[in-house]
Short mmCIF file of C-alpha atoms in Angstrom, two decimals:
data_model
loop_
_atom_site.label_atom_id
_atom_site.label_comp_id
_atom_site.label_asym_id
_atom_site.label_seq_id
_atom_site.Cartn_x
_atom_site.Cartn_y
_atom_site.Cartn_z
CA UNK A 1 98.18 86.77 97.43
CA UNK A 2 95.57 85.97 100.14
CA UNK A 3 93.57 83.94 97.75
CA UNK A 4 97.12 82.22 96.47
CA UNK A 5 98.27 81.36 100.23
CA UNK A 6 94.67 79.94 101.20
CA UNK A 7 94.82 77.78 98.31
CA UNK A 8 98.19 76.75 99.07
CA UNK A 9 96.96 75.62 102.46
CA UNK A 10 94.01 74.02 101.43
CA UNK A 11 95.74 72.12 98.87
CA UNK A 12 98.56 70.91 101.36
CA UNK A 13 96.02 70.13 103.96
CA UNK A 14 93.72 68.16 101.26
CA UNK A 15 97.00 66.05 100.01
CA UNK A 16 97.74 65.32 103.66
CA UNK A 17 94.45 63.78 104.36
CA UNK A 18 94.33 61.87 100.92
CA UNK A 19 97.85 60.59 101.41
CA UNK A 20 96.96 59.28 105.25
CA UNK A 21 93.77 57.77 103.72
CA UNK A 22 91.63 60.05 106.16
CA UNK A 23 88.27 61.73 104.87
CA UNK A 24 88.83 64.95 103.54
CA UNK A 25 87.61 67.69 106.18
CA UNK A 26 84.27 69.23 105.29
CA UNK A 27 85.52 72.63 107.12
CA UNK A 28 89.08 72.32 104.98
CA UNK A 29 88.48 76.20 103.86
CA UNK A 30 87.93 77.20 107.69
CA UNK A 31 90.92 75.35 108.61
CA UNK A 32 92.93 77.04 105.88
CA UNK A 33 91.39 80.56 107.02
CA UNK A 34 92.38 79.90 110.65
CA UNK A 35 95.86 78.98 109.91
CA UNK A 36 96.61 81.97 107.67
CA UNK A 37 94.96 83.96 110.37
CA UNK A 38 97.69 82.72 112.75
CA UNK A 39 100.44 83.10 110.05
CA UNK A 40 99.48 87.16 109.33
CA UNK A 41 99.40 87.60 113.40
CA UNK A 42 102.88 86.07 113.81
CA UNK A 43 104.08 87.91 110.55
CA UNK A 44 105.15 91.11 112.59
CA UNK A 45 106.73 89.23 115.42
CA UNK A 46 109.09 87.22 113.00
CA UNK A 47 109.78 90.66 111.00
CA UNK A 48 110.95 92.21 113.92
CA UNK A 49 113.44 89.09 114.90
CA UNK A 50 114.51 89.05 111.31
CA UNK A 51 115.10 92.85 111.53
CA UNK A 52 116.93 92.80 114.46
CA UNK A 53 118.91 89.64 113.56
CA UNK A 54 119.89 90.40 110.17
CA UNK A 55 119.82 94.50 110.22
CA UNK A 56 116.96 94.31 107.53
CA UNK A 57 114.80 97.10 106.96
CA UNK A 58 111.13 96.87 107.88
CA UNK A 59 109.83 95.91 104.72
CA UNK A 60 112.78 93.49 103.88
CA UNK A 61 111.80 91.96 107.13
CA UNK A 62 108.49 91.87 106.64
CA UNK A 63 108.50 90.32 103.27
CA UNK A 64 111.30 88.07 104.45
CA UNK A 65 109.25 86.97 107.23
CA UNK A 66 106.16 86.61 104.66
CA UNK A 67 108.33 84.33 102.71
CA UNK A 68 109.17 81.78 105.77
CA UNK A 69 105.50 81.40 106.60
CA UNK A 70 104.63 81.03 103.10
CA UNK A 71 107.04 77.99 103.03
CA UNK A 72 105.17 76.73 106.19
CA UNK A 73 101.71 76.81 104.59
CA UNK A 74 102.79 75.22 101.55
CA UNK A 75 104.72 72.48 103.32
CA UNK A 76 102.81 72.36 106.62
CA UNK A 77 105.92 72.62 108.51
CA UNK A 78 108.80 75.27 109.15
CA UNK A 79 111.65 75.62 106.92
CA UNK A 80 115.13 74.26 108.46
CA UNK A 81 117.97 76.68 109.29
CA UNK A 82 119.82 76.15 106.35
CA UNK A 83 116.50 77.09 103.92
CA UNK A 84 115.83 80.08 106.34
CA UNK A 85 119.43 81.24 105.69
CA UNK A 86 118.82 80.78 102.28
CA UNK A 87 115.49 82.81 102.31
CA UNK A 88 117.53 85.51 104.32
CA UNK A 89 120.46 85.41 101.55
CA UNK A 90 117.86 85.98 98.64
CA UNK A 91 116.07 88.61 100.94
CA UNK A 92 119.37 90.59 101.24
CA UNK A 93 120.04 90.12 97.60
CA UNK A 94 116.65 91.35 96.26
CA UNK A 95 116.57 94.22 98.92
CA UNK A 96 119.37 96.29 96.62
CA UNK A 97 117.97 94.59 93.41
CA UNK A 98 116.78 97.08 90.89
CA UNK A 99 114.16 96.81 88.15
CA UNK A 100 115.06 99.31 85.32
CA UNK A 101 112.61 97.94 82.90
CA UNK A 102 109.72 98.57 85.38
CA UNK A 103 109.68 102.49 85.15
CA UNK A 104 109.26 101.78 81.34
CA UNK A 105 106.39 99.32 81.73
CA UNK A 106 104.49 101.45 84.27
CA UNK A 107 104.07 98.37 86.29
CA UNK A 108 101.83 99.12 89.79
CA UNK A 109 103.15 97.96 93.23
CA UNK A 110 101.18 94.73 92.80
CA UNK A 111 103.00 93.90 89.77
CA UNK A 112 106.29 94.79 91.50
CA UNK A 113 105.74 92.62 94.42
CA UNK A 114 104.48 89.66 92.42
CA UNK A 115 107.85 89.90 90.29
CA UNK A 116 110.12 90.25 93.72
CA UNK A 117 108.25 87.30 94.74
CA UNK A 118 108.63 85.16 91.67
CA UNK A 119 112.21 85.83 91.43
CA UNK A 120 112.75 84.98 95.01
CA UNK A 121 110.64 81.69 94.89
CA UNK A 122 112.71 80.68 91.73
CA UNK A 123 116.00 81.72 92.94
CA UNK A 124 115.09 79.58 96.39
CA UNK A 125 114.15 76.58 94.35
CA UNK A 126 117.24 76.70 92.35
CA UNK A 127 119.43 77.07 95.54
CA UNK A 128 117.39 74.63 97.22
CA UNK A 129 118.15 71.84 94.09
CA UNK A 130 121.66 73.03 93.41
CA UNK A 131 122.62 73.73 97.23
CA UNK A 132 124.33 76.87 95.44
CA UNK A 133 125.30 80.15 96.96
CA UNK A 134 123.41 82.99 95.54
CA UNK A 135 126.31 84.31 93.98
CA UNK A 136 126.51 81.32 91.74
CA UNK A 137 122.73 81.17 90.69
CA UNK A 138 122.28 82.50 87.33
CA UNK A 139 120.27 85.38 88.39
CA UNK A 140 119.64 86.95 84.62
CA UNK A 141 118.08 83.58 83.68
CA UNK A 142 115.70 83.99 86.96
CA UNK A 143 114.91 87.22 86.49
CA UNK A 144 113.90 86.49 82.75
CA UNK A 145 111.73 83.61 83.94
CA UNK A 146 110.28 85.99 86.69
CA UNK A 147 109.56 88.87 84.25
CA UNK A 148 107.84 86.24 81.54
CA UNK A 149 105.63 84.97 84.23
CA UNK A 150 104.27 88.51 85.16
CA UNK A 151 103.82 89.41 81.63
CA UNK A 152 101.86 86.62 81.04
CA UNK A 153 99.74 86.86 84.21
CA UNK A 154 99.38 90.47 83.25
CA UNK A 155 98.12 89.59 80.01
CA UNK A 156 95.78 86.90 81.31
CA UNK A 157 94.41 89.36 83.72
CA UNK A 158 93.98 92.01 81.04
CA UNK A 159 91.83 89.65 78.90
CA UNK A 160 89.79 88.42 82.02
CA UNK A 161 88.82 92.14 82.49
CA UNK A 162 88.03 92.61 79.19
CA UNK A 163 85.71 89.74 79.05
CA UNK A 164 83.88 91.01 82.30
CA UNK A 165 83.53 94.32 80.64
CA UNK A 166 81.93 92.70 77.62
CA UNK A 167 79.70 90.59 79.75
CA UNK A 168 78.67 93.58 82.02
CA UNK A 169 77.99 95.77 78.67
CA UNK A 170 75.88 92.70 77.34
CA UNK A 171 73.62 93.00 80.32
#
């Protein structure tokens, strides 16, 4: 997750420099690490504000705060009030979401978090383009996309681990 966030920040900084016709900073990785560090320290404060303002549990408020900060990392600016309202609405819906197939597949907590984050991202993207409420979003379709993405990622990780083990044994 941290590597993904760092890559988003670095990519945004790189693209902004290219678009502005500026020289790409040689310390772009350090700038990204510093921005991520600032966001990580701000996460708990934002989570507390969300918890108090929207009556979220600590975990849901923290996840919602991370989503808001992740938006800022990707786009370089804070989300608008309408976008924050959508993120909050998605977090509220996902708070009660039950994943009945997870226990059958023996997914670990990281995979469940990935599935949750992916489903939220897809719902946010769909709501942003359609400007609809979450009630009218086709959640089964979004859940299917998130599940397929998780399965693909899990399969790729498994294949990478097998290759790494084979290399270790050959040494």
